C-alpha positions as a LaTeX table, in Angstrom:
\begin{tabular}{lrrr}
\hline
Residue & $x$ (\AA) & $y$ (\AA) & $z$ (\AA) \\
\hline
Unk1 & 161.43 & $-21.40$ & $-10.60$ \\
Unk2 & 160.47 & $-22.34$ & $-14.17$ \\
Unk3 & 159.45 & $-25.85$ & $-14.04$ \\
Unk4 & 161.35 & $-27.54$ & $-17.28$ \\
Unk5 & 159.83 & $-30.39$ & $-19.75$ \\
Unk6 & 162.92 & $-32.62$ & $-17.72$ \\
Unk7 & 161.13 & $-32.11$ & $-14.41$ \\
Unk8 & 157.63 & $-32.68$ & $-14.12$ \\
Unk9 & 155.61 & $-30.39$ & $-11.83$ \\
Unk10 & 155.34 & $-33.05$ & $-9.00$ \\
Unk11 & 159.24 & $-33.62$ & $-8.90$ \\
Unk12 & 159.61 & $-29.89$ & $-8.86$ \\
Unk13 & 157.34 & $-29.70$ & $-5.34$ \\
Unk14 & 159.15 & $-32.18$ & $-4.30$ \\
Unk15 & 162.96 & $-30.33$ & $-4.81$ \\
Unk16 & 160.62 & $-27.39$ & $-3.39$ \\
Unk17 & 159.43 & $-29.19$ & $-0.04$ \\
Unk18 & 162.50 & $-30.77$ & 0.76 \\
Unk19 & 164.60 & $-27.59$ & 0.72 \\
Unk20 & 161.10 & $-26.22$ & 3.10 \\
Unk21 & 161.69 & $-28.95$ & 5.58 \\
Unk22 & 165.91 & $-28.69$ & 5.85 \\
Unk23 & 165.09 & $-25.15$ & 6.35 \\
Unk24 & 163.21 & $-25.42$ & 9.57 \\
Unk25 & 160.56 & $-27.72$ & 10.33 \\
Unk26 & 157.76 & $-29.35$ & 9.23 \\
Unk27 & 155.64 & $-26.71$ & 10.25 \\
Unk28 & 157.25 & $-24.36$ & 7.38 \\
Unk29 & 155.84 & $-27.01$ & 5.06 \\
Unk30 & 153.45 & $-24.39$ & 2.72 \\
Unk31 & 151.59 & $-25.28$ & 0.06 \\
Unk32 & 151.54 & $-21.33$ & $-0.91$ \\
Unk33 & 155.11 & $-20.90$ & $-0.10$ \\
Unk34 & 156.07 & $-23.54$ & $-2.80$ \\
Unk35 & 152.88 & $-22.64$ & $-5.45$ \\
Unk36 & 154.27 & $-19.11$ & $-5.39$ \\
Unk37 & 157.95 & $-20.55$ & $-5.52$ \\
Unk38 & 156.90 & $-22.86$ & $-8.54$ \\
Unk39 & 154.09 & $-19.81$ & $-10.24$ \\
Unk40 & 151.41 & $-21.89$ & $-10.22$ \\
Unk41 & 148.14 & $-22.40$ & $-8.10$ \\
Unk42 & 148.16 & $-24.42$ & $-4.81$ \\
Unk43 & 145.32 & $-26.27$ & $-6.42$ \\
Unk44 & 147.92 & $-27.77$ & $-8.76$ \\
Unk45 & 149.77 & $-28.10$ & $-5.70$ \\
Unk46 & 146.77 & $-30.49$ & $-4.07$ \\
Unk47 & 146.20 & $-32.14$ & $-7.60$ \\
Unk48 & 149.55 & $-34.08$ & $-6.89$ \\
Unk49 & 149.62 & $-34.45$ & $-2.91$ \\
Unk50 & 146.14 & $-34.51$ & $-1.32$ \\
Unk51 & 147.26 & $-32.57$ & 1.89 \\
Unk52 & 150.61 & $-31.51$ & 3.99 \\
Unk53 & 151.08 & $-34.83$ & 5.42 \\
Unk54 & 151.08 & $-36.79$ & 1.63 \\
Unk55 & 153.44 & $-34.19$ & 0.64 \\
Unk56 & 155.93 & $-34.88$ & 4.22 \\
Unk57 & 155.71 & $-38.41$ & 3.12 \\
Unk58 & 156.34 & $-38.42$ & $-0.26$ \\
Unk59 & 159.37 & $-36.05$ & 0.96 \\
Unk60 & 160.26 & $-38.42$ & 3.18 \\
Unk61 & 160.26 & $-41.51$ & 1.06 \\
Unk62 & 162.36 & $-39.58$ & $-1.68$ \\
Unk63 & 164.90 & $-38.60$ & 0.95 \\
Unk64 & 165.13 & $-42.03$ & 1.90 \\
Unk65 & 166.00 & $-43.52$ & $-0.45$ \\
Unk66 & 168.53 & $-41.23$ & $-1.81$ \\
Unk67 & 170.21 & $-41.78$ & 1.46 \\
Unk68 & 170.00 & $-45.37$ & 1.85 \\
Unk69 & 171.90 & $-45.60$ & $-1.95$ \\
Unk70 & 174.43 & $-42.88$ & $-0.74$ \\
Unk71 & 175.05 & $-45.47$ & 2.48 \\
Unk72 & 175.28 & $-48.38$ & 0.67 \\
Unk73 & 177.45 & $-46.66$ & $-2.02$ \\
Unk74 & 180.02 & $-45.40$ & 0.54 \\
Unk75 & 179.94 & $-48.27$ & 2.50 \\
Unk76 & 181.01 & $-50.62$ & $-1.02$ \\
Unk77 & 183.49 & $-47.89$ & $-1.82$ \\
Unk78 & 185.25 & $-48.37$ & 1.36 \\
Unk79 & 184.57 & $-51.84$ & 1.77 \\
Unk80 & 186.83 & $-53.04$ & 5.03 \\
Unk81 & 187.89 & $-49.80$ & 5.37 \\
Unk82 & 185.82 & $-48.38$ & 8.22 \\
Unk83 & 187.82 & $-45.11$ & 9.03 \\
Unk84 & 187.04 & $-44.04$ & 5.42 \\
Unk85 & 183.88 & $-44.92$ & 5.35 \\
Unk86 & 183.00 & $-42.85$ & 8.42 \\
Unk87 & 185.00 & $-39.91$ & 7.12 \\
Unk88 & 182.83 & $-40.43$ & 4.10 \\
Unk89 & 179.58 & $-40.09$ & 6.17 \\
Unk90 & 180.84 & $-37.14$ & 8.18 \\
Unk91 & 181.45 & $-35.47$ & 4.50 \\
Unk92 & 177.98 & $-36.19$ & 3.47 \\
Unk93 & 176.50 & $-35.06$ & 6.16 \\
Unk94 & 178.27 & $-31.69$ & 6.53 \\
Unk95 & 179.07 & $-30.49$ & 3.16 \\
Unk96 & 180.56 & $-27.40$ & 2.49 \\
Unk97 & 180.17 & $-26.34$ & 6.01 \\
Unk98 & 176.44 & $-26.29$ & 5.64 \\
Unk99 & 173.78 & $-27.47$ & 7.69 \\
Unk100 & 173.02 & $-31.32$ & 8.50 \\
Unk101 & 170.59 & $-32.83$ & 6.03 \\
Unk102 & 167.23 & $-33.40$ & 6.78 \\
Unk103 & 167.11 & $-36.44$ & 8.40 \\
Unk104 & 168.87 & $-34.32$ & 11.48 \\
Unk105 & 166.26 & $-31.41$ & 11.24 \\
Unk106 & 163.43 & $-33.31$ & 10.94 \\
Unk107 & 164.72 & $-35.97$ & 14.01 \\
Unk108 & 164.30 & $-32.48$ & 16.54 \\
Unk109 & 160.65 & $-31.61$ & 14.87 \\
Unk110 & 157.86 & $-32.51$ & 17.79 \\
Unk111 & 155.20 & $-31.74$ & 15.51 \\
Unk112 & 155.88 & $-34.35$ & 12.71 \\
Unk113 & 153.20 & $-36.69$ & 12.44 \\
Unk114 & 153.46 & $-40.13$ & 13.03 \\
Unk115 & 153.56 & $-41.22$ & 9.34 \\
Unk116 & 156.65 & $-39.48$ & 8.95 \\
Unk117 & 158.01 & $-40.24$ & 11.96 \\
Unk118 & 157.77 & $-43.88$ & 11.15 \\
Unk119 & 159.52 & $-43.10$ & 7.75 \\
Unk120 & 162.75 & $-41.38$ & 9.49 \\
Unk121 & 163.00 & $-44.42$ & 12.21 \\
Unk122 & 163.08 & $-47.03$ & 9.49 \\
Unk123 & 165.77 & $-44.61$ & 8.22 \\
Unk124 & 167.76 & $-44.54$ & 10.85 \\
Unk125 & 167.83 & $-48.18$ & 11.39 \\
Unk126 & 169.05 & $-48.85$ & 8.40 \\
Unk127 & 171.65 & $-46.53$ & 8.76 \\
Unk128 & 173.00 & $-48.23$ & 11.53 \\
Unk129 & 172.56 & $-51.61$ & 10.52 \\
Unk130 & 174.78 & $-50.34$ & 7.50 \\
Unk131 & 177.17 & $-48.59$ & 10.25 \\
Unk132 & 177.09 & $-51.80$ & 11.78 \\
Unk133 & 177.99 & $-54.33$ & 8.95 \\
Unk134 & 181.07 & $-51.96$ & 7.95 \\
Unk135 & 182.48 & $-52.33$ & 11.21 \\
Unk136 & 181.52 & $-55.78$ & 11.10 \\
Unk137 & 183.25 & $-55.94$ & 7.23 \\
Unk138 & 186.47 & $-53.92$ & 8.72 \\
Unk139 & 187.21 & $-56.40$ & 11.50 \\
Unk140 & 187.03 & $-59.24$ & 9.45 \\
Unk141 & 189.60 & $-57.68$ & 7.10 \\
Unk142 & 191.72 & $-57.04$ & 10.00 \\
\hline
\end{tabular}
């Protein structure tokens, strides 16, 4: 992958480890794997995440986030509407017939350290708390 002046190196191991991790595991995390993906050293690789588990995180946070926005996004678009905004979810999660996003691989992963771990339960909860308010938004709208 050539790395363009758009996407900085660091963004572009980022794209890199997330596709790693919804691949498999956390174990098929590779620094190698992703300098050889990217042409470029795994010492650049450590100059922008000190080890595997900085990398995970960063990974983590990233995913995140992006998900949090999706939730809240589909949960304004179908404000009171909580059948659509569950049929939303269920197209997010399994687009095109592919498999679940990460969040799903990495909840079956029993070698994830804790750090991560931590990351993808504060996930979760606030996917349900935003599960949670839509139903709460749909029954008030009758």
């Amino acid at each position: 992958m050539h790395v363009s002046k758009c996407m900085g190196m660091k963004d572009a191991i980022l794209q890199k480890a997330e596709l790693q991790l919804m691949a498999g595991s956390y174990d098929n995390l590779s620094f190698t794997a992703i300098a050889n993906e990217l042409s470029t050293t795994r010492a650049n690789i450590h100059y922008h995440f000190k080890n595997k588990e900085s990398l995970g995180v960063e990974v983590a946070i990233h995913y995140g986030d992006r998900t949090r926005e999706e939730f809240r996004s589909m949960r304004a678009a179908f404000k009171g509407d909580f059948v659509g905004f569950v049929q939303a979810i269920d197209q997010s999660f399994w687009r095109e017939n592919e498999l679940p996003e990460m969040c799903i691989t990495l909840a079956a992963d029993p070698n994830l350290p804790k750090s991560i771990l931590k990351l993808m339960k504060e996930l979760y909860t606030d996917i349900e708390e935003d599960i949670t308010q839509a139903l709460y938004e749909a029954v008030e709208n009758g």
